[in-house]
Coordinates of C-alpha atoms in Angstrom, one line a residue:
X1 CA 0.0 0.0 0.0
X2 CA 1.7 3.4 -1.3
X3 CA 2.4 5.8 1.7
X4 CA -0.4 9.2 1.3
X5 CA 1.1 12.0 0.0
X6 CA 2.5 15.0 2.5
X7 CA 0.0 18.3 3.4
X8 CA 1.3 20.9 5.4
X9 CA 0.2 20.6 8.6
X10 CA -3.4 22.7 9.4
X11 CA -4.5 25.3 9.2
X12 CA -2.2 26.4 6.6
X13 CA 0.7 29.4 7.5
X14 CA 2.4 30.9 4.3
X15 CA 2.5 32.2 1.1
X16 CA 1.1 31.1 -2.2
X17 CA 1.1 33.6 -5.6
X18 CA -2.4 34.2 -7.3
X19 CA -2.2 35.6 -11.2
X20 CA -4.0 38.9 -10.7
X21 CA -6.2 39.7 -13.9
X22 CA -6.2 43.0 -15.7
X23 CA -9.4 45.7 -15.3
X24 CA -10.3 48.8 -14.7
X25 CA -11.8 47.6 -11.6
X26 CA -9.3 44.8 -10.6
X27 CA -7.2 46.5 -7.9
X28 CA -5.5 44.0 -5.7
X29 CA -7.2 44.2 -2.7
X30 CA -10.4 43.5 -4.9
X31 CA -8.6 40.2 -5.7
X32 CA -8.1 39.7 -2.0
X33 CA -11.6 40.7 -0.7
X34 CA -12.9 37.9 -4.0
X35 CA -10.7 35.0 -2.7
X36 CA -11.3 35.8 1.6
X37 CA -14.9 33.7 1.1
X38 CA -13.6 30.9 -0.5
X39 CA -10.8 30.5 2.0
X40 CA -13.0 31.1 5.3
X41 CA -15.1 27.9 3.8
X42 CA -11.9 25.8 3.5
X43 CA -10.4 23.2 6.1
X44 CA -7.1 24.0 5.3
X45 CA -7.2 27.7 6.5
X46 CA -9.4 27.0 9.8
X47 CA -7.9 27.7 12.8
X48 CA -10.4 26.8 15.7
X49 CA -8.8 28.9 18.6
X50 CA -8.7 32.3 16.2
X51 CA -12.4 31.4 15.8
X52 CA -12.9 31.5 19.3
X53 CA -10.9 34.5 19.9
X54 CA -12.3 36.4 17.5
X55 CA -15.6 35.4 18.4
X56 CA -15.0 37.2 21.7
X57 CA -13.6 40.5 23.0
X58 CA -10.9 41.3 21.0
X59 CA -10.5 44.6 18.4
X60 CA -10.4 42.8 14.8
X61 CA -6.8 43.8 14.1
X62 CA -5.0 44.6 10.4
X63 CA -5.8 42.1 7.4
X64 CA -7.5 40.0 10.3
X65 CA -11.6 38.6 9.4
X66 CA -13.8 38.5 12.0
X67 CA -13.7 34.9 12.3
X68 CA -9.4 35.0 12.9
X69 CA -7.8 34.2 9.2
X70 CA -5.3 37.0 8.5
X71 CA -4.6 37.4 4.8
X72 CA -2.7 39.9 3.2
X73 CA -0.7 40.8 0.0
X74 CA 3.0 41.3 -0.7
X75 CA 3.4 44.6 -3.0
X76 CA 0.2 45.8 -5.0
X77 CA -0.2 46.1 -8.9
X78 CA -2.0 48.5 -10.6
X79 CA -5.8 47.8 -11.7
X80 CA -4.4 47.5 -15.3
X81 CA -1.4 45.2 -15.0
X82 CA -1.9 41.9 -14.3
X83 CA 1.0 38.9 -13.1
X84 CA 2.1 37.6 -10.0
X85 CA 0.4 38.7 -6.6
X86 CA 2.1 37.2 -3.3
X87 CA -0.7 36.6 -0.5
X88 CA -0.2 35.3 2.9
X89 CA -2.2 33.5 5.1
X90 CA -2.1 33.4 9.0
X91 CA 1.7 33.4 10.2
X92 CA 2.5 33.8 6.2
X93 CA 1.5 38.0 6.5
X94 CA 4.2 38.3 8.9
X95 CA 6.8 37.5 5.7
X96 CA 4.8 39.6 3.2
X97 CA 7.3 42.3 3.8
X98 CA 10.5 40.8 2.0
X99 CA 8.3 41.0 -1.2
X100 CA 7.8 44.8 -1.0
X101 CA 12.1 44.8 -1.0
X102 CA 12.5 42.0 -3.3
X103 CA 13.8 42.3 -6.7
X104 CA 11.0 41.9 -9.4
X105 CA 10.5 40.9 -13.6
X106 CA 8.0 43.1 -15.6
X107 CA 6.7 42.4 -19.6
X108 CA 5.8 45.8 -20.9
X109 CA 4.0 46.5 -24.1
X110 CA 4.7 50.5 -25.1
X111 CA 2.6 51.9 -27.8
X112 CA 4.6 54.8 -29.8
X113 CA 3.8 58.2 -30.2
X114 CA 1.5 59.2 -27.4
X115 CA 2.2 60.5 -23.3
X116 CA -0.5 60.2 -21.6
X117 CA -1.1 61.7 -18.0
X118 CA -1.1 58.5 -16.1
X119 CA 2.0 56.8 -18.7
X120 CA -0.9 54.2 -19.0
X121 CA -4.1 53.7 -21.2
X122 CA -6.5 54.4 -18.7
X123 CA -6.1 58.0 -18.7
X124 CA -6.3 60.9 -21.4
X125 CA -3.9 62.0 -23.9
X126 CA -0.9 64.3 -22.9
X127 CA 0.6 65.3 -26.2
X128 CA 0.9 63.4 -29.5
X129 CA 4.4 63.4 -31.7
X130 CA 5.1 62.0 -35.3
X131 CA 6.8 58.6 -34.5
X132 CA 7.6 56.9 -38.3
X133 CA 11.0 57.7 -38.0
X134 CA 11.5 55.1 -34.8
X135 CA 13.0 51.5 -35.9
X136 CA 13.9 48.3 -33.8
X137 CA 16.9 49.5 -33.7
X138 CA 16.6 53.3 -32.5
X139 CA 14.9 51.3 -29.5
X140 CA 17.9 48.5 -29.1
X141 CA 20.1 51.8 -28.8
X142 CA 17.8 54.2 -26.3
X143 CA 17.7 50.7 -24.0
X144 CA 21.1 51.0 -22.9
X145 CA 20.3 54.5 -21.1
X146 CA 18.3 52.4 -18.8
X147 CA 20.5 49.6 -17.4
X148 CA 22.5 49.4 -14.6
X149 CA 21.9 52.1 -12.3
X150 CA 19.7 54.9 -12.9
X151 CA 17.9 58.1 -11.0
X152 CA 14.3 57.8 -11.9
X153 CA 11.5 60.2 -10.6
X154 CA 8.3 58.7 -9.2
X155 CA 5.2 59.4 -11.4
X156 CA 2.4 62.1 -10.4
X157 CA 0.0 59.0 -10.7
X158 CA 1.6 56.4 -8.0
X159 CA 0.7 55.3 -4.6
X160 CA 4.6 57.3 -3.0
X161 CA 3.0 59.5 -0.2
X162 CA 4.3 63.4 0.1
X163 CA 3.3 64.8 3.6
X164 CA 1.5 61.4 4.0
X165 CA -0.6 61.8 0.8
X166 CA -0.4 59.9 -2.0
X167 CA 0.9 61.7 -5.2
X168 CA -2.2 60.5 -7.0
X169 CA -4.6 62.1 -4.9
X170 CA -2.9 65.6 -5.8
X171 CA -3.1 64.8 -8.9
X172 CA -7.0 63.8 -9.2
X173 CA -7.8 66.7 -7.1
X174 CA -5.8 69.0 -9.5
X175 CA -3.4 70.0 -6.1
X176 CA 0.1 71.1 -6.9
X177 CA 2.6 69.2 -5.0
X178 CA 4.0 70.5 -1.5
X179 CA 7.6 70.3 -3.3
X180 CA 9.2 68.3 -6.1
X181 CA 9.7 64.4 -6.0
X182 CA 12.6 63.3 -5.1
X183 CA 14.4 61.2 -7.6
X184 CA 15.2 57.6 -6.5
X185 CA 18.0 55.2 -7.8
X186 CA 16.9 51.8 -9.2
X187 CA 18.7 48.9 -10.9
X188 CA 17.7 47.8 -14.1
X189 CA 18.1 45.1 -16.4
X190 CA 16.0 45.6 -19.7
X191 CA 15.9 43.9 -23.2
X192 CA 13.8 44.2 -26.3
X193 CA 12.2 41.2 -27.4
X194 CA 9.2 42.2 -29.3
X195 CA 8.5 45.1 -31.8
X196 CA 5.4 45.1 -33.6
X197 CA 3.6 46.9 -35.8
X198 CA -0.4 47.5 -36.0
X199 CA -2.6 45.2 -37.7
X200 CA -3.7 46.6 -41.2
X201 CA -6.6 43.7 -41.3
X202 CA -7.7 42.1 -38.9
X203 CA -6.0 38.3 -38.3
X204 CA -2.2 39.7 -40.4
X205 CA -0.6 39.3 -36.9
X206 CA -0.4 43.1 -36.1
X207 CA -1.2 44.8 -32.5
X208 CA -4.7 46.1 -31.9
X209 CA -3.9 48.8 -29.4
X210 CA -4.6 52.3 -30.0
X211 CA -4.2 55.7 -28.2
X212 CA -6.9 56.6 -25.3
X213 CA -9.7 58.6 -26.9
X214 CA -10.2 61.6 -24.1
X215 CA -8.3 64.2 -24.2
X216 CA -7.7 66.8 -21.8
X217 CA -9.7 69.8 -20.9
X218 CA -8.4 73.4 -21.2
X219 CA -8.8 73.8 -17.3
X220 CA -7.1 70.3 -17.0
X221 CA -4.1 71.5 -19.1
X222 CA -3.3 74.6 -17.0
X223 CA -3.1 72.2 -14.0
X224 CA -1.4 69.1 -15.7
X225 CA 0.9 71.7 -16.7
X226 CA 1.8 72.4 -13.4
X227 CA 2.5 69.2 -12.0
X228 CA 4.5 68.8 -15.1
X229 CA 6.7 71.0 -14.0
X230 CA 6.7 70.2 -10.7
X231 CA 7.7 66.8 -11.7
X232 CA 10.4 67.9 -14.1
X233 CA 12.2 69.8 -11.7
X234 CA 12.6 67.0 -9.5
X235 CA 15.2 65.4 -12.2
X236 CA 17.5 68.6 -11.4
X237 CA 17.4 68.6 -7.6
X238 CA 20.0 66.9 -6.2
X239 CA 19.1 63.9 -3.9
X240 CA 20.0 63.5 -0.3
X241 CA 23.2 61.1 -0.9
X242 CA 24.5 64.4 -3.7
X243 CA 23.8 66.8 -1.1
X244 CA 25.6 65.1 1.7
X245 CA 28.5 64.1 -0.9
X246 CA 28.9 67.8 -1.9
X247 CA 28.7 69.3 1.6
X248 CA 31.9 66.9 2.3
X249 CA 33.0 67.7 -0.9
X250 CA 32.7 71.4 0.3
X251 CA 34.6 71.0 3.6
X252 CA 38.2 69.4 1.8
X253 CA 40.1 72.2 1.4
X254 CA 41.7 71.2 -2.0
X255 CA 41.6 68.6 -5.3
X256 CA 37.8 67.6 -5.7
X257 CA 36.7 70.1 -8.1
X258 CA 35.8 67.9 -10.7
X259 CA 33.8 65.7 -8.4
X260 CA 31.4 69.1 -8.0
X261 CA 31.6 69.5 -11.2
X262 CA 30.4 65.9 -12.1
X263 CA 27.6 66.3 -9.4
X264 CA 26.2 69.5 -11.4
X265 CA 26.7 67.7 -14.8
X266 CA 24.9 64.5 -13.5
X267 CA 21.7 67.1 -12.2
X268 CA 21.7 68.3 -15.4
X269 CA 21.6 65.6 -17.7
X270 CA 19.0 64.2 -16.4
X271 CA 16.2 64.3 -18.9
X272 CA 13.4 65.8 -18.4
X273 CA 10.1 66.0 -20.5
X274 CA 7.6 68.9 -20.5
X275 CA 5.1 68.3 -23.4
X276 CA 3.7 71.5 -25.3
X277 CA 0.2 71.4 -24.4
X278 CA -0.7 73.8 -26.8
X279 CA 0.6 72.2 -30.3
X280 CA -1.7 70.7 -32.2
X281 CA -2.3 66.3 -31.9
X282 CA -0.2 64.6 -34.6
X283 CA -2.9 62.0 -35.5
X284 CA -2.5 58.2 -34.9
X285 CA -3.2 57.0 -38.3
X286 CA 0.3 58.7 -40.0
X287 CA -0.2 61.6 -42.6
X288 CA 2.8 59.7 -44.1
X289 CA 2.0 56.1 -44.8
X290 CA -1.3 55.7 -43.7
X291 CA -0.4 53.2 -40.9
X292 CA -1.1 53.3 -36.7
X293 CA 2.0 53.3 -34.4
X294 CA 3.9 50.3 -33.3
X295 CA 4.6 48.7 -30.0
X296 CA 7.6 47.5 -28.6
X297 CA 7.8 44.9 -25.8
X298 CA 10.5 45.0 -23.2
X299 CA 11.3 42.3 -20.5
X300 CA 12.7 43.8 -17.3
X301 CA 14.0 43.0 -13.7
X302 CA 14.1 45.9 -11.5
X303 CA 14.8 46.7 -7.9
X304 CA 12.4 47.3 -5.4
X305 CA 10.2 50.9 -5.7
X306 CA 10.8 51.4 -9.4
X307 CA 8.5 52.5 -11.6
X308 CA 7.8 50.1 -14.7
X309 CA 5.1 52.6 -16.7
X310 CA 8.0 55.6 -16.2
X311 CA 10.6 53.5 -17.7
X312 CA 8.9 52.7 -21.2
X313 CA 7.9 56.4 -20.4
X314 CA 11.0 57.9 -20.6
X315 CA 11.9 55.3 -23.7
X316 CA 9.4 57.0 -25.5
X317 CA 10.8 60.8 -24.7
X318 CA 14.4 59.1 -25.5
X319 CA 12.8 58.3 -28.9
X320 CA 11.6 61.7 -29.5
X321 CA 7.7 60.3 -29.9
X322 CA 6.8 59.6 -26.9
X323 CA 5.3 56.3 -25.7
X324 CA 2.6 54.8 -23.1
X325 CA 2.1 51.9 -21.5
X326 CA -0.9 49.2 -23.0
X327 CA -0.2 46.5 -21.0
X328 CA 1.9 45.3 -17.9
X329 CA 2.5 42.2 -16.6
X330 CA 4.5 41.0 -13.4
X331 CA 6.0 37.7 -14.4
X332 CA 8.0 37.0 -11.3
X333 CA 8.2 38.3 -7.7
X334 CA 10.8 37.2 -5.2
X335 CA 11.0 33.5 -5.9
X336 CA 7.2 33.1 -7.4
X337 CA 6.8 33.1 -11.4
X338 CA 3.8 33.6 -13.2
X339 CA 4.5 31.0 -15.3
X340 CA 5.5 27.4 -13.9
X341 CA 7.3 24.2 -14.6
X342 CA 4.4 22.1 -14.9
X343 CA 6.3 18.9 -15.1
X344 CA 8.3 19.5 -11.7
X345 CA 4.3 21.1 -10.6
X346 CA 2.8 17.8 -11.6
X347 CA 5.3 15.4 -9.4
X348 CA 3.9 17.0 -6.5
X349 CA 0.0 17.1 -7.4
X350 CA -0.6 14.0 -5.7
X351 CA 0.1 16.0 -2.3
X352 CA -3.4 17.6 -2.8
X353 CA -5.0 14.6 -4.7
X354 CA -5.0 11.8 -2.6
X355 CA -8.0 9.8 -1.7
X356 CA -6.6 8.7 1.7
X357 CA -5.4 11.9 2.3
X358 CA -8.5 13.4 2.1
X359 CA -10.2 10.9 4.2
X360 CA -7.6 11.8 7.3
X361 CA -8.0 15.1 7.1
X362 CA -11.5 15.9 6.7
X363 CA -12.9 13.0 9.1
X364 CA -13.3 15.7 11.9
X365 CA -15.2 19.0 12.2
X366 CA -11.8 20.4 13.9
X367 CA -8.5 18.6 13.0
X368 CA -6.1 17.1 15.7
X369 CA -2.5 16.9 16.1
X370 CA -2.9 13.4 15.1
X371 CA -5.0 14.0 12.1
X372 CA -2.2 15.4 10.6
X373 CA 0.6 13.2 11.6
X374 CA 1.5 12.1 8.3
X375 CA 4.6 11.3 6.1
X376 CA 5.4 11.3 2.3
X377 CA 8.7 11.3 0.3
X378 CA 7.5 14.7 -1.1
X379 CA 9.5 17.3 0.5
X380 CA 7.4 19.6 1.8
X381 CA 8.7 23.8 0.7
X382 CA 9.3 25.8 3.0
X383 CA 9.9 30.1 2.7
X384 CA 13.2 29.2 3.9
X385 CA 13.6 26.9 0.4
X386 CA 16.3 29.0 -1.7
X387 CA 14.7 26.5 -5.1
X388 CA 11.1 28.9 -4.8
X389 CA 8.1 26.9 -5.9
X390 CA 7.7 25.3 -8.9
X391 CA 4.1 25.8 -10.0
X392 CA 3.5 29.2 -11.4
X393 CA 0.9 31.5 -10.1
X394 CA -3.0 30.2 -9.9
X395 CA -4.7 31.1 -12.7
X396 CA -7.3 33.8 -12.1
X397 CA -9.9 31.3 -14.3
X398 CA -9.3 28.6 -11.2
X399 CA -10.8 31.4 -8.7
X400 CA -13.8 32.6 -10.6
X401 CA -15.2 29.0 -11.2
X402 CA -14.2 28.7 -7.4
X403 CA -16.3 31.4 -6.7
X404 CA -19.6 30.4 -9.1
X405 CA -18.9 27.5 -7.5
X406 CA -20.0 28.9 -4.1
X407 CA -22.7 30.9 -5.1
X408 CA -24.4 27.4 -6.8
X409 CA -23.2 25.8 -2.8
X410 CA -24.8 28.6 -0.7
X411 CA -28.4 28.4 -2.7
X412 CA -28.5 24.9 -2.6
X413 CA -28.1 25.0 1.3
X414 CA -30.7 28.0 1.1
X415 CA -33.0 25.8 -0.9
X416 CA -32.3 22.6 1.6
X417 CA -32.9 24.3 4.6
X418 CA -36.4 25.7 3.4
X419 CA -37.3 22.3 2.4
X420 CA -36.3 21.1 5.7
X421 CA -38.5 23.7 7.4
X422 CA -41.5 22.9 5.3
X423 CA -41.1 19.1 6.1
X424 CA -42.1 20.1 9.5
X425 CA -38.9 19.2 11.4
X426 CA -38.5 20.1 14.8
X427 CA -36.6 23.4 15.7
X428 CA -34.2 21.0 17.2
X429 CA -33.7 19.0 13.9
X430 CA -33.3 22.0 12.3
X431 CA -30.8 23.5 14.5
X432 CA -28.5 20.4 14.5
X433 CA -29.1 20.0 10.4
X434 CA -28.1 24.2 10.1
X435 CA -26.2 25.3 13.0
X436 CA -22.5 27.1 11.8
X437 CA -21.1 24.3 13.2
X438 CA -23.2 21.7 11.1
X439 CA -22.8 23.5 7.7
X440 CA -19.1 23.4 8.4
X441 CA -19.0 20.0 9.0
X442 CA -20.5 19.5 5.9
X443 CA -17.7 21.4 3.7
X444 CA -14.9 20.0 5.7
X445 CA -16.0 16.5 5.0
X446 CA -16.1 17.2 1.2
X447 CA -13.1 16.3 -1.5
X448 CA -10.9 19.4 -1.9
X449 CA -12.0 21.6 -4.6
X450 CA -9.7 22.5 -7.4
X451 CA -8.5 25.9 -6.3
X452 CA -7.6 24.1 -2.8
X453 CA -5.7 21.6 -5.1
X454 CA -4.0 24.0 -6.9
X455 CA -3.2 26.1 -3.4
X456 CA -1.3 23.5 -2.3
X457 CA 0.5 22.1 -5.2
X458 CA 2.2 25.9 -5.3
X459 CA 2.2 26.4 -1.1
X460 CA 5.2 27.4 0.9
X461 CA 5.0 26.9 4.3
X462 CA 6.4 29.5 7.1
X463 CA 7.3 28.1 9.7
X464 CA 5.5 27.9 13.2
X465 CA 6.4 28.7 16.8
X466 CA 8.3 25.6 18.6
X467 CA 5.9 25.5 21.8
X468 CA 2.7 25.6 19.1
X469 CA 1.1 28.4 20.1
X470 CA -0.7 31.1 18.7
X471 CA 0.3 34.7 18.0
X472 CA -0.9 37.4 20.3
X473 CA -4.2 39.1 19.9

């Protein structure tokens, strides 16, 4: 008789990466607030004693339900890029902090020949620029401006706080700025590996992105202008490490004056771009061949805090055309991919598909010590694993059936109970048939469901306190 396959011991503590889908309305705490139902139903997430204490007298805390799971995310993506979002579980949000510091891989689509005031597609048109003249290889030659090392200033349109306000809300609100961004330094690795032009007919193979149809408003311009400028500025000012390196450079008495002269250079070669909002829009379709604007695709890693949508951005002014982003995608964060090695993924299946296993495990309203006691020649990953897991991220398809899924479970025990009532059972019957603790009996004693499945074939465990207690509430 085969030995049953390992599962991390209950409830589950750690990480696992979900593949966030693209939307207007898809923000990641969306994808969070869509999945929290699906895991308070689950055995493998139930932790008894949080039930109880959060059943009694204590303030919910931060990322906490009101029935004890904690769940979090590690580093947000915009509503419009999609990829790899990190969540933690229980003891796992404690770890969700080395993925805001963690180095991270980007795909990029840029579409030629328009800024926009968000350096995505989901805001209105900056300023327009002829673009035919760009090749392949103008853009092979503008990439190596942006590897290695390089000062980049935070967009208007991101989440950095100034004065404990994010930059976007000055932005929406048409505020200027209490003082220019400061520029940041980022690492960068970039390459070209796509560059496409638009389709002429539809099915020739061609990209089908085009320029955002609003444009700004004459009121909207005099403000945009100003953050603008605000923004560009920040490329000149010096940054704390420049200012602390010339006030020492200021203090030797003798033989650095080219390093001052260096700093001052640096400042001001850093390029900045201040559209001329009042030139007229070059049109998409070219007065000169007829044809829309190409794309280029560029496959990054970055350090933490830099800005993917100012990168092809700043390609874009490079180019002398401009550019915007149409589509983002997080392939890899930390040790979690997007994509997976389904071979190595499939080895390890088994560790959610087991019969017997299932059968241990879901025998009991509330598991024991003893339920769980089991072995298996699968090694079970741990966040202390250097090899990462092997499975990719969980497509965002697996969660949406998950969740029709549960709508379809929750009428039929609606309809179920209401036949029971009708049936004239006692309230007693009832009560032991319907109670919380009945209905959760139920769903624990069920086969896992295929998003619990594919939870655990990409799982990695964090590991938990020695003496088996609980955190502090």
């Amino acid at each position: 008789m085969p030995k049953a396959s390992s599962m991390p011991p209950l409830p589950l503590n750690g990480l696992f990466p979900v593949a966030k889908p693209s939307g207007p309305t898809e923000r990641s705490m969306k994808v969070i607030d869509s999945i929290t139902s699906l895991l308070l139903d689950s055995k493998l997430f139930d932790d008894p004693e949080r039930r109880r204490h959060a059943q009694g007298q204590y303030r919910k805390k931060k990322n906490t339900t009101a029935q004890g799971l904690k769940i979090g995310q590690g580093g947000t993506l915009d509503p419009l890029a999609d990829g790899v979002l990190v969540i933690g579980v229980n003891r796992g949000t404690k770890h969700l902090n080395k993925f805001l510091e963690c180095s991270k891989e980007y795909e990029s689509i840029g579409l030629l020949g328009c800024i926009t005031t968000s350096m995505d597609s989901d805001d209105p048109v900056l300023s327009t620029a002829s673009w035919e003249h760009v090749t392949r290889e103008d853009i092979e030659k503008v990439l190596d401006r942006f590897r290695g090392e390089i000062d980049q200033v935070p967009p208007i349109f991101s989440a950095l706080k100034m004065d404990g306000k994010p930059l976007y809300e000055y932005a929406r609100e048409s505020k200027p700025l209490p003082r220019p961004i400061p520029t940041r330094k980022c690492q960068v690795s970039i390459e070209l590996i796509d560059f496409k032009p638009a389709s002429i007919e539809p099915g020739d193979g061609g990209h089908e992105y085009r320029w955002p149809e609003k444009r700004l408003s004459e009121d909207e311009k005099v403000v945009f202008r100003k953050l603008t400028d605000i923004v560009s500025k920040a490329g000149t000012e010096p940054s704390s490490k420049d200012k602390q390196k010339q006030t020492e450079i200021n203090e030797e008495e003798a033989g650095n004056t080219n390093t001052t002269e260096t700093i001052k250079k640096e400042g001001e070669s850093k390029e900045s771009f201040v559209p001329d909002l009042e030139k007229p829009d070059y049109p998409e379709i070219s007065p000169i061949n007829g044809l829309r604007p190409p794309t280029f695709t560029v496959k990054m890693t970055v350090s933490s805090g830099t800005y993917v949508r100012s990168i092809v951005h700043d390609i874009g002014v490079a180019l002398g055309c401009g550019a915007h982003v149409v589509k983002l995608t997080r392939t890899r964060q930390g040790e979690f991919s997007l994509y997976g090695d389904e071979k190595a993924l499939s080895e390890v299946s088994g560790s959610a598909q087991n019969e017997e296993n299932r059968e241990s495990v879901s025998s009991e309203t509330e598991i024991t010590p003893k339920d769980l006691e089991m072995q298996s020649d699968v090694k079970e990953k741990t966040i202390s694993d250097n090899s990462g897991p092997t499975g990719g991220s969980i497509p965002w398809s697996v969660w949406e059936r998950a969740i029709k899924e549960r709508e379809v479970m929750l009428q039929k025990e609606k309809d179920d109970k209401e036949q029971d009532i009708m049936s004239g059972l006692t309230a007693e019957e009832i009560h032991m048939n319907w109670s919380q603790d009945a209905i959760k009996q139920r769903r624990y004693g069920a086969e896992l469901k295929e998003w619990e499945t594919e939870v655990l074939r990409r799982f990695v465990s964090v590991p938990v306190p020695m003496n088996g207690g609980h955190d502090r509430y």
